[in-house]
Amino acid sequence: MSELTVSRHFVEAALIGAERTGFDSRALLRDAGISPDLLKIEMARVSSTQYSRLLQAVWNVMEDEFMGLGPRRCRTGTFATMCALVIDCPNLEAVYRRAYEFCRLFEPMVAMKLEVDDRAARLKTVIEGDIDDPMYFFRESILVIWHRLGSWLIGQPVELLKAEFSYPRPPHGDEYRHIFHCPLSFDAGETALTFDKRFLQAPVIRDKPEMRQFLKTSPADLLSRPDESNTFTGRIRALIGRDFTRSLPDFEWIATELHTSPQTLRRRLKQENTSFQEIKDLLRRDMAIYYLSRPDLPINDIAFRVGFTEPSTFHRAFKKWTGVTPGAYREGERGQLPD
């Protein structure tokens, strides 16, 4: 069924290092099942499965987990070795401290350092040496991988209180709302993630067989498939479901199912940088993109499946989401857009 989609920006950002080193980006895209033509559409998006395949293709062909963006080459297998070292840790605090010590073995160092005070815990990015990261992808990836790895190891998302970035808000900054689900601060002194320190004592619940399975698709899956199960955004997505041909549950019913008041739920969604309407709209957008990849489905049928009674209304909404009509988008996915 449909899944979360990934912005064209992150597709292009993931290819910068490979292109600069002389690799064929079009071949990498095709290996991932992404039409190079699709990237001609400014607001295009790809499925998380396609994006995960792309990242794995880039890592494998470059033999560099930093994808040509870091201060040095990071040989493939480095992340897996770090995971093998942290799987035996008793809790999240031990995971982050051991991971940092592992990263100190490499020079120049690239890591996140744990800082703890009376109120909160903070993961601060430490990057030694010069990097060539014009689209901020390298720095974003470090934040996302360390945060989501920790969440996976303890079996629950580490809810963030704040995300800080030592650079100006980038043009794709709106995407950060759906990545970090917390207040964002740009032009900060450091790049860091802050969370309640109670998470540090959460036990590691994964075992070595689970880790072996996890590493078949990670860290690519960590970047492409966030675990939203414990966020209000993710729980609402699950309650809404995927059947938009019937009446959707209203906000009051959703709040009751989540054992909270509508007022509290609105406040929590605001803290996660979203709203009930936006959650529904993005679900419709991602489902529409999924259905458009199926050539057997007429566009009018897709409009009905994603909850529009009038095809013309669907066309307007889809153009707002992606900048092009459903038909043009489908042509891009097929590789049939004119030059």
Short mmCIF file of the C-alpha atoms (twelve columns), coordinates in Angstrom:
data_MODEL
# 
_entry.id   MODEL 
# 
loop_
_atom_site.group_PDB 
_atom_site.id 
_atom_site.type_symbol 
_atom_site.label_atom_id 
_atom_site.label_alt_id 
_atom_site.label_comp_id 
_atom_site.label_asym_id 
_atom_site.label_seq_id 
_atom_site.Cartn_x 
_atom_site.Cartn_y 
_atom_site.Cartn_z 
_atom_site.pdbx_PDB_model_num 
ATOM 1   C CA . MET A 1   0.000   0.000   0.000   1 
ATOM 2   C CA . SER A 2   1.058   3.626   -0.111  1 
ATOM 3   C CA . GLU A 3   3.917   4.782   2.069   1 
ATOM 4   C CA . LEU A 4   5.537   8.011   3.116   1 
ATOM 5   C CA . THR A 5   7.186   9.837   0.242   1 
ATOM 6   C CA . VAL A 6   10.512  11.643  0.052   1 
ATOM 7   C CA . SER A 7   11.066  15.045  -1.536  1 
ATOM 8   C CA . ARG A 8   12.976  15.403  -4.814  1 
ATOM 9   C CA . HIS A 9   15.388  17.643  -2.894  1 
ATOM 10  C CA . PHE A 10  16.707  14.712  -0.860  1 
ATOM 11  C CA . VAL A 11  17.085  12.591  -3.997  1 
ATOM 12  C CA . GLU A 12  19.271  15.240  -5.632  1 
ATOM 13  C CA . ALA A 13  21.176  15.897  -2.400  1 
ATOM 14  C CA . ALA A 14  22.020  12.198  -2.054  1 
ATOM 15  C CA . LEU A 15  23.582  12.222  -5.540  1 
ATOM 16  C CA . ILE A 16  25.822  15.276  -5.196  1 
ATOM 17  C CA . GLY A 17  28.922  13.443  -3.997  1 
ATOM 18  C CA . ALA A 18  28.555  10.666  -6.564  1 
ATOM 19  C CA . GLU A 19  28.134  13.150  -9.430  1 
ATOM 20  C CA . ARG A 20  31.121  15.176  -8.251  1 
ATOM 21  C CA . THR A 21  33.251  11.997  -8.191  1 
ATOM 22  C CA . GLY A 22  32.232  11.080  -11.728 1 
ATOM 23  C CA . PHE A 23  29.579  8.409   -11.167 1 
ATOM 24  C CA . ASP A 24  26.560  8.211   -13.476 1 
ATOM 25  C CA . SER A 25  23.653  9.593   -11.458 1 
ATOM 26  C CA . ARG A 26  21.101  8.548   -14.075 1 
ATOM 27  C CA . ALA A 27  22.243  4.935   -13.780 1 
ATOM 28  C CA . LEU A 28  21.983  5.148   -9.985  1 
ATOM 29  C CA . LEU A 29  18.449  6.512   -10.287 1 
ATOM 30  C CA . ARG A 30  17.410  3.767   -12.673 1 
ATOM 31  C CA . ASP A 31  18.892  1.132   -10.330 1 
ATOM 32  C CA . ALA A 32  16.608  2.521   -7.618  1 
ATOM 33  C CA . GLY A 33  13.569  2.440   -9.895  1 
ATOM 34  C CA . ILE A 34  13.405  6.237   -10.183 1 
ATOM 35  C CA . SER A 35  12.873  7.844   -13.576 1 
ATOM 36  C CA . PRO A 36  15.434  10.629  -14.128 1 
ATOM 37  C CA . ASP A 37  12.617  12.475  -15.915 1 
ATOM 38  C CA . LEU A 38  10.653  12.645  -12.676 1 
ATOM 39  C CA . LEU A 39  13.299  14.964  -11.219 1 
ATOM 40  C CA . LYS A 40  12.432  17.544  -13.870 1 
ATOM 41  C CA . ILE A 41  9.307   18.180  -11.760 1 
ATOM 42  C CA . GLU A 42  10.373  20.619  -9.064  1 
ATOM 43  C CA . MET A 43  7.998   19.309  -6.367  1 
ATOM 44  C CA . ALA A 44  8.279   15.621  -7.278  1 
ATOM 45  C CA . ARG A 45  8.485   12.945  -4.600  1 
ATOM 46  C CA . VAL A 46  9.610   9.315   -4.593  1 
ATOM 47  C CA . SER A 47  8.531   6.403   -2.422  1 
ATOM 48  C CA . SER A 48  10.541  5.535   0.674   1 
ATOM 49  C CA . THR A 49  11.362  2.167   -0.941  1 
ATOM 50  C CA . GLN A 50  12.856  3.871   -4.003  1 
ATOM 51  C CA . TYR A 51  14.814  6.279   -1.815  1 
ATOM 52  C CA . SER A 52  16.196  3.483   0.331   1 
ATOM 53  C CA . ARG A 53  17.349  1.651   -2.804  1 
ATOM 54  C CA . LEU A 54  19.020  4.820   -4.084  1 
ATOM 55  C CA . LEU A 55  20.993  5.345   -0.877  1 
ATOM 56  C CA . GLN A 56  22.143  1.734   -0.869  1 
ATOM 57  C CA . ALA A 57  23.199  2.026   -4.528  1 
ATOM 58  C CA . VAL A 58  25.225  5.177   -3.827  1 
ATOM 59  C CA . TRP A 59  26.933  3.676   -0.775  1 
ATOM 60  C CA . ASN A 60  27.807  0.491   -2.649  1 
ATOM 61  C CA . VAL A 61  29.142  2.085   -5.822  1 
ATOM 62  C CA . MET A 62  31.164  4.731   -3.960  1 
ATOM 63  C CA . GLU A 63  32.227  2.427   -1.100  1 
ATOM 64  C CA . ASP A 64  31.744  5.466   1.108   1 
ATOM 65  C CA . GLU A 65  29.012  5.776   3.730   1 
ATOM 66  C CA . PHE A 66  29.611  9.548   3.748   1 
ATOM 67  C CA . MET A 67  28.683  9.570   0.038   1 
ATOM 68  C CA . GLY A 68  31.555  11.873  -0.899  1 
ATOM 69  C CA . LEU A 69  30.272  14.676  1.343   1 
ATOM 70  C CA . GLY A 70  32.309  14.156  4.519   1 
ATOM 71  C CA . PRO A 71  35.806  15.181  5.588   1 
ATOM 72  C CA . ARG A 72  37.109  11.709  4.645   1 
ATOM 73  C CA . ARG A 73  35.995  8.431   3.155   1 
ATOM 74  C CA . CYS A 74  33.914  6.202   5.433   1 
ATOM 75  C CA . ARG A 75  34.260  2.640   4.151   1 
ATOM 76  C CA . THR A 76  31.123  0.560   3.802   1 
ATOM 77  C CA . GLY A 77  30.644  -1.611  6.866   1 
ATOM 78  C CA . THR A 78  31.575  1.126   9.342   1 
ATOM 79  C CA . PHE A 79  27.976  1.666   10.436  1 
ATOM 80  C CA . ALA A 80  27.431  -2.099  10.790  1 
ATOM 81  C CA . THR A 81  30.536  -2.383  12.966  1 
ATOM 82  C CA . MET A 82  29.297  0.421   15.224  1 
ATOM 83  C CA . CYS A 83  25.933  -1.333  15.534  1 
ATOM 84  C CA . ALA A 84  27.657  -4.603  16.513  1 
ATOM 85  C CA . LEU A 85  29.423  -2.724  19.301  1 
ATOM 86  C CA . VAL A 86  26.320  -1.031  20.733  1 
ATOM 87  C CA . ILE A 87  23.841  -3.936  20.567  1 
ATOM 88  C CA . ASP A 88  25.087  -5.266  23.929  1 
ATOM 89  C CA . CYS A 89  24.683  -1.920  25.715  1 
ATOM 90  C CA . PRO A 90  22.226  -1.961  28.646  1 
ATOM 91  C CA . ASN A 91  20.458  1.325   27.819  1 
ATOM 92  C CA . LEU A 92  20.327  4.273   25.436  1 
ATOM 93  C CA . GLU A 93  22.864  6.337   27.368  1 
ATOM 94  C CA . ALA A 94  25.427  3.557   27.041  1 
ATOM 95  C CA . VAL A 95  24.599  3.255   23.322  1 
ATOM 96  C CA . TYR A 96  25.342  6.895   22.599  1 
ATOM 97  C CA . ARG A 97  28.489  6.972   24.708  1 
ATOM 98  C CA . ARG A 98  29.904  3.796   23.137  1 
ATOM 99  C CA . ALA A 99  29.017  4.975   19.625  1 
ATOM 100 C CA . TYR A 100 30.887  8.229   20.285  1 
ATOM 101 C CA . GLU A 101 33.968  6.338   21.508  1 
ATOM 102 C CA . PHE A 102 33.876  4.207   18.353  1 
ATOM 103 C CA . CYS A 103 33.755  7.305   16.137  1 
ATOM 104 C CA . ARG A 104 36.754  8.782   17.998  1 
ATOM 105 C CA . LEU A 105 38.875  6.000   16.481  1 
ATOM 106 C CA . PHE A 106 38.664  7.713   13.076  1 
ATOM 107 C CA . GLU A 107 40.367  10.931  12.118  1 
ATOM 108 C CA . PRO A 108 38.948  13.390  11.352  1 
ATOM 109 C CA . MET A 109 36.057  12.426  13.621  1 
ATOM 110 C CA . VAL A 110 32.377  12.574  12.650  1 
ATOM 111 C CA . ALA A 111 29.990  11.821  15.519  1 
ATOM 112 C CA . MET A 112 27.337  13.052  17.907  1 
ATOM 113 C CA . LYS A 113 28.376  13.682  21.504  1 
ATOM 114 C CA . LEU A 114 25.946  13.162  24.371  1 
ATOM 115 C CA . GLU A 115 25.620  15.972  26.907  1 
ATOM 116 C CA . VAL A 116 23.355  15.656  29.951  1 
ATOM 117 C CA . ASP A 117 22.250  18.233  32.511  1 
ATOM 118 C CA . ASP A 118 19.591  18.302  35.231  1 
ATOM 119 C CA . ARG A 119 16.756  18.842  32.767  1 
ATOM 120 C CA . ALA A 120 17.530  17.266  29.415  1 
ATOM 121 C CA . ALA A 121 19.866  15.258  27.229  1 
ATOM 122 C CA . ARG A 122 21.460  16.673  24.121  1 
ATOM 123 C CA . LEU A 123 23.170  15.055  21.136  1 
ATOM 124 C CA . LYS A 124 25.607  17.552  19.637  1 
ATOM 125 C CA . THR A 125 27.124  17.099  16.178  1 
ATOM 126 C CA . VAL A 126 30.911  16.911  16.127  1 
ATOM 127 C CA . ILE A 127 32.508  17.170  12.676  1 
ATOM 128 C CA . GLU A 128 36.266  17.639  12.427  1 
ATOM 129 C CA . GLY A 129 37.848  18.731  9.177   1 
ATOM 130 C CA . ASP A 130 36.309  20.329  6.125   1 
ATOM 131 C CA . ILE A 131 33.128  19.077  4.485   1 
ATOM 132 C CA . ASP A 132 31.587  19.871  1.102   1 
ATOM 133 C CA . ASP A 133 27.881  19.726  1.938   1 
ATOM 134 C CA . PRO A 134 26.109  22.478  -0.040  1 
ATOM 135 C CA . MET A 135 22.619  21.022  0.452   1 
ATOM 136 C CA . TYR A 136 23.172  20.135  4.171   1 
ATOM 137 C CA . PHE A 137 22.453  16.465  3.442   1 
ATOM 138 C CA . PHE A 138 25.514  15.136  5.274   1 
ATOM 139 C CA . ARG A 139 24.698  17.041  8.465   1 
ATOM 140 C CA . GLU A 140 21.019  16.131  8.309   1 
ATOM 141 C CA . SER A 141 21.846  12.467  7.804   1 
ATOM 142 C CA . ILE A 142 24.035  12.312  10.913  1 
ATOM 143 C CA . LEU A 143 21.217  13.727  13.034  1 
ATOM 144 C CA . VAL A 144 18.584  11.415  11.593  1 
ATOM 145 C CA . ILE A 145 20.673  8.223   11.724  1 
ATOM 146 C CA . TRP A 146 21.809  8.642   15.326  1 
ATOM 147 C CA . HIS A 147 18.339  9.625   16.507  1 
ATOM 148 C CA . ARG A 148 16.481  6.838   14.712  1 
ATOM 149 C CA . LEU A 149 19.083  4.175   15.524  1 
ATOM 150 C CA . GLY A 150 18.638  4.952   19.211  1 
ATOM 151 C CA . SER A 151 14.861  4.865   18.847  1 
ATOM 152 C CA . TRP A 152 15.001  1.483   17.105  1 
ATOM 153 C CA . LEU A 153 17.294  -0.016  19.739  1 
ATOM 154 C CA . ILE A 154 14.953  0.881   22.615  1 
ATOM 155 C CA . GLY A 155 11.778  0.076   20.682  1 
ATOM 156 C CA . GLN A 156 10.207  3.533   20.954  1 
ATOM 157 C CA . PRO A 157 10.750  6.887   19.255  1 
ATOM 158 C CA . VAL A 158 12.890  9.267   21.298  1 
ATOM 159 C CA . GLU A 159 10.592  12.304  21.382  1 
ATOM 160 C CA . LEU A 160 12.569  15.439  20.594  1 
ATOM 161 C CA . LEU A 161 12.121  18.679  22.515  1 
ATOM 162 C CA . LYS A 162 14.152  20.791  20.090  1 
ATOM 163 C CA . ALA A 163 16.294  20.532  16.963  1 
ATOM 164 C CA . GLU A 164 19.003  23.154  16.406  1 
ATOM 165 C CA . PHE A 165 20.975  23.844  13.243  1 
ATOM 166 C CA . SER A 166 24.140  25.928  12.979  1 
ATOM 167 C CA . TYR A 167 23.198  27.104  9.492   1 
ATOM 168 C CA . PRO A 168 20.440  29.328  8.064   1 
ATOM 169 C CA . ARG A 169 17.027  27.837  7.322   1 
ATOM 170 C CA . PRO A 170 17.527  26.107  3.936   1 
ATOM 171 C CA . PRO A 171 15.019  26.322  1.075   1 
ATOM 172 C CA . HIS A 172 13.786  22.816  1.948   1 
ATOM 173 C CA . GLY A 173 13.449  23.731  5.637   1 
ATOM 174 C CA . ASP A 174 9.725   22.966  5.647   1 
ATOM 175 C CA . GLU A 175 10.598  19.273  5.225   1 
ATOM 176 C CA . TYR A 176 12.278  19.396  8.651   1 
ATOM 177 C CA . ARG A 177 8.853   19.651  10.289  1 
ATOM 178 C CA . HIS A 178 8.052   16.110  9.149   1 
ATOM 179 C CA . ILE A 179 11.500  14.737  9.952   1 
ATOM 180 C CA . PHE A 180 12.004  15.936  13.518  1 
ATOM 181 C CA . HIS A 181 8.452   16.607  14.823  1 
ATOM 182 C CA . CYS A 182 9.625   19.294  17.257  1 
ATOM 183 C CA . PRO A 183 10.418  23.018  17.450  1 
ATOM 184 C CA . LEU A 184 13.208  24.010  15.053  1 
ATOM 185 C CA . SER A 185 15.945  26.610  15.544  1 
ATOM 186 C CA . PHE A 186 18.211  27.760  12.702  1 
ATOM 187 C CA . ASP A 187 21.356  29.917  12.853  1 
ATOM 188 C CA . ALA A 188 22.027  28.289  16.223  1 
ATOM 189 C CA . GLY A 189 25.452  28.015  17.829  1 
ATOM 190 C CA . GLU A 190 25.566  24.251  17.260  1 
ATOM 191 C CA . THR A 191 23.720  21.500  15.421  1 
ATOM 192 C CA . ALA A 192 22.056  19.348  18.057  1 
ATOM 193 C CA . LEU A 193 18.987  17.402  19.178  1 
ATOM 194 C CA . THR A 194 17.518  17.837  22.655  1 
ATOM 195 C CA . PHE A 195 15.255  15.308  24.374  1 
ATOM 196 C CA . ASP A 196 14.007  14.324  27.843  1 
ATOM 197 C CA . LYS A 197 16.800  12.553  29.663  1 
ATOM 198 C CA . ARG A 198 14.421  9.829   30.880  1 
ATOM 199 C CA . PHE A 199 14.965  8.159   27.502  1 
ATOM 200 C CA . LEU A 200 18.610  7.565   28.410  1 
ATOM 201 C CA . GLN A 201 17.616  4.885   30.909  1 
ATOM 202 C CA . ALA A 202 15.375  3.055   28.427  1 
ATOM 203 C CA . PRO A 203 16.759  -0.477  27.988  1 
ATOM 204 C CA . VAL A 204 18.031  -1.805  24.677  1 
ATOM 205 C CA . ILE A 205 15.431  -4.413  23.675  1 
ATOM 206 C CA . ARG A 206 16.878  -5.596  20.353  1 
ATOM 207 C CA . ASP A 207 19.029  -8.700  20.008  1 
ATOM 208 C CA . LYS A 208 21.717  -9.800  17.567  1 
ATOM 209 C CA . PRO A 209 19.397  -11.696 15.167  1 
ATOM 210 C CA . GLU A 210 17.188  -8.584  14.951  1 
ATOM 211 C CA . MET A 211 20.282  -6.478  14.335  1 
ATOM 212 C CA . ARG A 212 21.410  -8.734  11.470  1 
ATOM 213 C CA . GLN A 213 17.993  -8.306  9.829   1 
ATOM 214 C CA . PHE A 214 18.019  -4.562  10.517  1 
ATOM 215 C CA . LEU A 215 21.414  -4.132  8.833   1 
ATOM 216 C CA . LYS A 216 20.194  -5.633  5.553   1 
ATOM 217 C CA . THR A 217 18.549  -2.307  4.726   1 
ATOM 218 C CA . SER A 218 20.121  0.159   7.178   1 
ATOM 219 C CA . PRO A 219 21.178  2.893   7.524   1 
ATOM 220 C CA . ALA A 220 19.235  3.550   4.313   1 
ATOM 221 C CA . ASP A 221 15.900  2.677   5.931   1 
ATOM 222 C CA . LEU A 222 16.638  4.973   8.880   1 
ATOM 223 C CA . LEU A 223 16.790  7.899   6.467   1 
ATOM 224 C CA . SER A 224 13.841  6.872   4.312   1 
ATOM 225 C CA . ARG A 225 11.367  5.300   6.765   1 
ATOM 226 C CA . PRO A 226 10.870  7.184   10.031  1 
ATOM 227 C CA . ASP A 227 9.139   5.362   12.882  1 
ATOM 228 C CA . GLU A 228 6.183   7.606   13.683  1 
ATOM 229 C CA . SER A 229 4.276   4.986   15.674  1 
ATOM 230 C CA . ASN A 230 4.614   6.815   18.975  1 
ATOM 231 C CA . THR A 231 4.010   10.326  17.639  1 
ATOM 232 C CA . PHE A 232 0.512   11.763  17.500  1 
ATOM 233 C CA . THR A 233 1.059   12.288  13.759  1 
ATOM 234 C CA . GLY A 234 1.758   8.607   13.219  1 
ATOM 235 C CA . ARG A 235 -1.076  7.439   15.454  1 
ATOM 236 C CA . ILE A 236 -3.553  9.663   13.641  1 
ATOM 237 C CA . ARG A 237 -2.320  8.389   10.269  1 
ATOM 238 C CA . ALA A 238 -2.976  4.846   11.510  1 
ATOM 239 C CA . LEU A 239 -6.472  5.714   12.743  1 
ATOM 240 C CA . ILE A 240 -7.411  7.419   9.471   1 
ATOM 241 C CA . GLY A 241 -6.249  4.378   7.512   1 
ATOM 242 C CA . ARG A 242 -5.993  4.208   3.732   1 
ATOM 243 C CA . ASP A 243 -9.631  3.994   2.635   1 
ATOM 244 C CA . PHE A 244 -10.561 7.500   1.536   1 
ATOM 245 C CA . THR A 245 -13.612 6.287   -0.363  1 
ATOM 246 C CA . ARG A 246 -15.612 6.367   2.880   1 
ATOM 247 C CA . SER A 247 -16.228 9.200   5.329   1 
ATOM 248 C CA . LEU A 248 -13.124 9.940   7.374   1 
ATOM 249 C CA . PRO A 249 -13.234 9.999   11.174  1 
ATOM 250 C CA . ASP A 250 -13.639 13.473  12.620  1 
ATOM 251 C CA . PHE A 251 -11.198 15.162  14.961  1 
ATOM 252 C CA . GLU A 252 -13.301 14.604  18.080  1 
ATOM 253 C CA . TRP A 253 -13.486 10.845  17.417  1 
ATOM 254 C CA . ILE A 254 -9.717  10.748  16.842  1 
ATOM 255 C CA . ALA A 255 -9.117  12.547  20.154  1 
ATOM 256 C CA . THR A 256 -11.375 10.090  21.988  1 
ATOM 257 C CA . GLU A 257 -9.531  7.121   20.473  1 
ATOM 258 C CA . LEU A 258 -6.231  8.635   21.614  1 
ATOM 259 C CA . HIS A 259 -7.644  9.183   25.140  1 
ATOM 260 C CA . THR A 260 -7.137  12.921  25.072  1 
ATOM 261 C CA . SER A 261 -9.179  16.077  24.615  1 
ATOM 262 C CA . PRO A 262 -9.433  17.874  21.252  1 
ATOM 263 C CA . GLN A 263 -7.704  20.900  22.786  1 
ATOM 264 C CA . THR A 264 -4.773  18.833  24.055  1 
ATOM 265 C CA . LEU A 265 -4.484  16.994  20.751  1 
ATOM 266 C CA . ARG A 266 -4.368  20.260  18.788  1 
ATOM 267 C CA . ARG A 267 -1.606  21.482  21.095  1 
ATOM 268 C CA . ARG A 268 0.395   18.265  20.697  1 
ATOM 269 C CA . LEU A 269 0.068   18.409  16.907  1 
ATOM 270 C CA . LYS A 270 1.277   21.996  16.961  1 
ATOM 271 C CA . GLN A 271 4.309   20.836  18.942  1 
ATOM 272 C CA . GLU A 272 4.903   18.253  16.210  1 
ATOM 273 C CA . ASN A 273 4.716   21.048  13.609  1 
ATOM 274 C CA . THR A 274 1.572   19.801  11.906  1 
ATOM 275 C CA . SER A 275 -2.247  19.813  12.025  1 
ATOM 276 C CA . PHE A 276 -5.099  17.367  11.491  1 
ATOM 277 C CA . GLN A 277 -5.861  18.874  8.083   1 
ATOM 278 C CA . GLU A 278 -2.235  18.652  6.975   1 
ATOM 279 C CA . ILE A 279 -2.019  15.003  8.063   1 
ATOM 280 C CA . LYS A 280 -5.058  14.193  5.889   1 
ATOM 281 C CA . ASP A 281 -3.733  16.213  2.947   1 
ATOM 282 C CA . LEU A 282 -0.308  14.555  3.024   1 
ATOM 283 C CA . LEU A 283 -1.872  11.110  3.273   1 
ATOM 284 C CA . ARG A 284 -3.948  11.888  0.184   1 
ATOM 285 C CA . ARG A 285 -0.867  13.225  -1.624  1 
ATOM 286 C CA . ASP A 286 1.244   10.150  -0.864  1 
ATOM 287 C CA . MET A 287 -1.582  7.783   -1.825  1 
ATOM 288 C CA . ALA A 288 -2.139  9.651   -5.088  1 
ATOM 289 C CA . ILE A 289 1.575   9.377   -5.961  1 
ATOM 290 C CA . TYR A 290 1.464   5.664   -5.167  1 
ATOM 291 C CA . TYR A 291 -1.592  5.073   -7.367  1 
ATOM 292 C CA . LEU A 292 -0.131  7.111   -10.241 1 
ATOM 293 C CA . SER A 293 2.758   4.636   -10.371 1 
ATOM 294 C CA . ARG A 294 0.223   1.967   -11.350 1 
ATOM 295 C CA . PRO A 295 -0.397  2.432   -15.097 1 
ATOM 296 C CA . ASP A 296 -3.566  0.326   -15.004 1 
ATOM 297 C CA . LEU A 297 -5.452  2.881   -12.898 1 
ATOM 298 C CA . PRO A 298 -7.261  5.724   -14.726 1 
ATOM 299 C CA . ILE A 299 -6.695  9.135   -13.139 1 
ATOM 300 C CA . ASN A 300 -10.427 9.589   -12.451 1 
ATOM 301 C CA . ASP A 301 -10.407 6.329   -10.468 1 
ATOM 302 C CA . ILE A 302 -7.407  7.580   -8.493  1 
ATOM 303 C CA . ALA A 303 -9.297  10.772  -7.661  1 
ATOM 304 C CA . PHE A 304 -12.119 8.670   -6.162  1 
ATOM 305 C CA . ARG A 305 -9.707  6.413   -4.265  1 
ATOM 306 C CA . VAL A 306 -8.077  9.347   -2.505  1 
ATOM 307 C CA . GLY A 307 -11.382 10.896  -1.505  1 
ATOM 308 C CA . PHE A 308 -12.335 13.352  -4.235  1 
ATOM 309 C CA . THR A 309 -15.832 13.207  -5.701  1 
ATOM 310 C CA . GLU A 310 -14.890 15.559  -8.550  1 
ATOM 311 C CA . PRO A 311 -11.834 14.822  -10.729 1 
ATOM 312 C CA . SER A 312 -11.340 18.543  -11.316 1 
ATOM 313 C CA . THR A 313 -10.980 19.120  -7.557  1 
ATOM 314 C CA . PHE A 314 -8.387  16.340  -7.404  1 
ATOM 315 C CA . HIS A 315 -6.442  17.889  -10.295 1 
ATOM 316 C CA . ARG A 316 -6.314  21.247  -8.492  1 
ATOM 317 C CA . ALA A 317 -5.239  19.663  -5.205  1 
ATOM 318 C CA . PHE A 318 -2.574  17.521  -6.853  1 
ATOM 319 C CA . LYS A 319 -1.152  20.514  -8.708  1 
ATOM 320 C CA . LYS A 320 -0.945  22.362  -5.391  1 
ATOM 321 C CA . TRP A 321 0.940   19.414  -3.851  1 
ATOM 322 C CA . THR A 322 3.380   18.799  -6.705  1 
ATOM 323 C CA . GLY A 323 3.238   21.755  -9.068  1 
ATOM 324 C CA . VAL A 324 1.956   19.659  -11.991 1 
ATOM 325 C CA . THR A 325 -1.203  17.820  -13.015 1 
ATOM 326 C CA . PRO A 326 -1.605  14.076  -12.259 1 
ATOM 327 C CA . GLY A 327 -1.151  13.330  -15.966 1 
ATOM 328 C CA . ALA A 328 2.144   15.232  -16.195 1 
ATOM 329 C CA . TYR A 329 3.363   13.551  -13.026 1 
ATOM 330 C CA . ARG A 330 2.595   10.130  -14.455 1 
ATOM 331 C CA . GLU A 331 4.509   11.035  -17.632 1 
ATOM 332 C CA . GLY A 332 7.499   11.962  -15.469 1 
ATOM 333 C CA . GLU A 333 7.385   8.609   -13.685 1 
ATOM 334 C CA . ARG A 334 7.257   6.858   -17.067 1 
ATOM 335 C CA . GLY A 335 10.238  8.832   -18.353 1 
ATOM 336 C CA . GLN A 336 8.182   10.458  -21.075 1 
ATOM 337 C CA . LEU A 337 8.492   14.147  -20.224 1 
ATOM 338 C CA . PRO A 338 9.700   16.363  -23.087 1 
ATOM 339 C CA . ASP A 339 13.141  17.959  -22.726 1 
# 
